[in-house]
Coordinates of N, CA and C in Angstrom, one line a residue:
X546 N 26.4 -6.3 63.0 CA 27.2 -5.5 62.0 C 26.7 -4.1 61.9
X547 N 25.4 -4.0 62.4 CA 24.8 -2.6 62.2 C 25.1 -1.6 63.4
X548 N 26.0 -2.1 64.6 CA 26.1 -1.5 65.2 C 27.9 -0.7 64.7
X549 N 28.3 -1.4 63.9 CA 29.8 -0.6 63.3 C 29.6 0.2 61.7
X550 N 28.1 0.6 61.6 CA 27.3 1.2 60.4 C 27.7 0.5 58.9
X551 N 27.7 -0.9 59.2 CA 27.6 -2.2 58.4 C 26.0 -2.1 57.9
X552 N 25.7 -1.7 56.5 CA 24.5 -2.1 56.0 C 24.0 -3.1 54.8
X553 N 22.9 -3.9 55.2 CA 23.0 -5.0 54.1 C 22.0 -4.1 53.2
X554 N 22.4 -4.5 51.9 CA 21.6 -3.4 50.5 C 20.2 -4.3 50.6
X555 N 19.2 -3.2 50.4 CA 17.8 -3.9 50.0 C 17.7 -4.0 48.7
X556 N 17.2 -5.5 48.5 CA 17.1 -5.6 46.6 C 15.7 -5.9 46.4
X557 N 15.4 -7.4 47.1 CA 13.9 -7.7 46.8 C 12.8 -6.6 46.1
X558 N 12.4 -6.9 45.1 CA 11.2 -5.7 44.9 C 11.7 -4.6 44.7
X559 N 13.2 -4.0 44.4 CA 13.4 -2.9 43.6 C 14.0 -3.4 42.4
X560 N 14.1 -2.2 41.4 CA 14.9 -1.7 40.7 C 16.3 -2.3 40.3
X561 N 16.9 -3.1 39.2 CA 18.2 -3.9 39.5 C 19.1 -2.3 39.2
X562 N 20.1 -2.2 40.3 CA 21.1 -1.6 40.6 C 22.0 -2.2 39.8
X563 N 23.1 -2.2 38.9 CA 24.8 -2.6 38.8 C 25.5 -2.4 39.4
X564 N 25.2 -0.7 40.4 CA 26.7 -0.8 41.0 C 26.4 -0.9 42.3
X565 N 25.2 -1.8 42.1 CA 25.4 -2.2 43.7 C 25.0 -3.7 43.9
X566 N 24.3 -4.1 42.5 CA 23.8 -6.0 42.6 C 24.7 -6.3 41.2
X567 N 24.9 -7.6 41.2 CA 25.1 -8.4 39.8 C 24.3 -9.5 39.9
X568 N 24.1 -9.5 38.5 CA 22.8 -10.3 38.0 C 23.4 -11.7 38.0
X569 N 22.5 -12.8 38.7 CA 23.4 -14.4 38.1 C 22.5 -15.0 37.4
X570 N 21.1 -14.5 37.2 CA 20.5 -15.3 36.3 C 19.1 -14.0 36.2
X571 N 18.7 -14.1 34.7 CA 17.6 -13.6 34.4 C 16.3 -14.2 34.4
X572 N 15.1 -14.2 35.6 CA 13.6 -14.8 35.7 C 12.8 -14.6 34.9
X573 N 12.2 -15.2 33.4 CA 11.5 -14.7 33.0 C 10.6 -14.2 33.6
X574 N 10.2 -13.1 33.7 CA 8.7 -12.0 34.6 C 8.8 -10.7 33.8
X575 N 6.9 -10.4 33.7 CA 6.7 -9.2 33.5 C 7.5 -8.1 34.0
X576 N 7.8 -8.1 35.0 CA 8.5 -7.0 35.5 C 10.1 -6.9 35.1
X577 N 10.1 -6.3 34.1 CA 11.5 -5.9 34.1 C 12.4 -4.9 34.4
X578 N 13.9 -5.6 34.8 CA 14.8 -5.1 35.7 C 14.4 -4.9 37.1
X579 N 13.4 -5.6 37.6 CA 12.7 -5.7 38.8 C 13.6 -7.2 39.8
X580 N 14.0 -6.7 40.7 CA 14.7 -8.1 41.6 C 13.9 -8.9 42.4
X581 N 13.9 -10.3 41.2 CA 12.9 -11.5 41.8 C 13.3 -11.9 43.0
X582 N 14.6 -12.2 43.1 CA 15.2 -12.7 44.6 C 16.7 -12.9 44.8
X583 N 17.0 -12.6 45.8 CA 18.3 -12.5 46.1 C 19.1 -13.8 46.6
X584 N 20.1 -13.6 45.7 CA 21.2 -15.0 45.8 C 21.9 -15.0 46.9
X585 N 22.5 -13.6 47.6 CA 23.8 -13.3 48.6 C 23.9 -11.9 48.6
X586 N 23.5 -11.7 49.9 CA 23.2 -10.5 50.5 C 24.4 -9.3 50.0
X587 N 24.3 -8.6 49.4 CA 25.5 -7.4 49.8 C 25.6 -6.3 50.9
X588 N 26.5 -5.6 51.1 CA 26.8 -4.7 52.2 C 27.6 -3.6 52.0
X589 N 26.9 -2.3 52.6 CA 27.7 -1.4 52.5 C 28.0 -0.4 53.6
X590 N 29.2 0.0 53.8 CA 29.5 1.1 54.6 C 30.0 2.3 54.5
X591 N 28.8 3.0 55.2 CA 28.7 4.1 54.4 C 28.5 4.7 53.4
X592 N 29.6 5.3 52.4 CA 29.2 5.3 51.3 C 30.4 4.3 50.7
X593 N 30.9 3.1 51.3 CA 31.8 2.7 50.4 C 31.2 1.0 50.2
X594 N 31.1 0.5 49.2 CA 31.0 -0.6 48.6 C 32.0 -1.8 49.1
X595 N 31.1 -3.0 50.1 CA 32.2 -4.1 50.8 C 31.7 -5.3 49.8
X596 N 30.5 -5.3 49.3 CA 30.2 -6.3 48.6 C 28.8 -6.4 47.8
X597 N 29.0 -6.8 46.3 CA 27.9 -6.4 45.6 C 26.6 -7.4 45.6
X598 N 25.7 -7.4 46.2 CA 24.4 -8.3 46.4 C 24.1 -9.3 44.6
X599 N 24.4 -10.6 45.0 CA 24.1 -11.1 43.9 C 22.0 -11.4 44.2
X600 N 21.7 -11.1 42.7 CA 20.5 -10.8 42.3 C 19.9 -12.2 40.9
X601 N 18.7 -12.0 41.2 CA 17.9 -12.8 39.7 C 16.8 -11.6 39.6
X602 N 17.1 -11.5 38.4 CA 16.3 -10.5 37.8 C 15.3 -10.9 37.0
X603 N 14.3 -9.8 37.5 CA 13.5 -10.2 36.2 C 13.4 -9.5 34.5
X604 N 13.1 -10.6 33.3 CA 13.1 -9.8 32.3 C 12.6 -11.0 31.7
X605 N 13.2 -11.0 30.1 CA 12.7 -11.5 29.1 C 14.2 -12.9 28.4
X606 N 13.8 -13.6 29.1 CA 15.3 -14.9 28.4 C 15.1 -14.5 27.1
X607 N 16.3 -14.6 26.7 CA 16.6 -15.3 25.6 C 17.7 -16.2 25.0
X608 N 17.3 -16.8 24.0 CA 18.1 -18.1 23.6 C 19.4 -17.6 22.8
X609 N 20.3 -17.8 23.3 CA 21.2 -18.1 22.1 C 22.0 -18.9 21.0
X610 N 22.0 -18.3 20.3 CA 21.6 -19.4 18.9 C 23.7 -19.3 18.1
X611 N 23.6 -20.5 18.3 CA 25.1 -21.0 18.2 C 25.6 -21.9 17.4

């Protein structure tokens, strides 16, 4: 794919993006807004957006109370 300037987004170990990951679940970890691991790779070409990398983030759960 990289030879039609198809690129897969790096998430692991950065920064959670929005407009380029969505979150499907939050890891409790010290590191927050930090990407524990990647669900489904996203891709982009060029500067245009083919698909948003789903992500688990890290942060702080919380419960909600219902």
């Amino acid at each position: 794919m990289e030879e039609e300037g198809i690129k897969r987004i790096e998430t692991v170990n950065k920064n959670f993006d929005p407009k380029l990951m969505e979150c499907v679940e939050v890891v409790e970890d010290k590191e927050k807004d930090r990407v524990i691991e990647e669900v489904r790779a996203g891709y982009i070409l060029g500067d245009k957006l083919l698909r948003v990398a789903s992500v688990k983030v890290g942060g702080e759960k919380t419960e909600k109370n219902e």
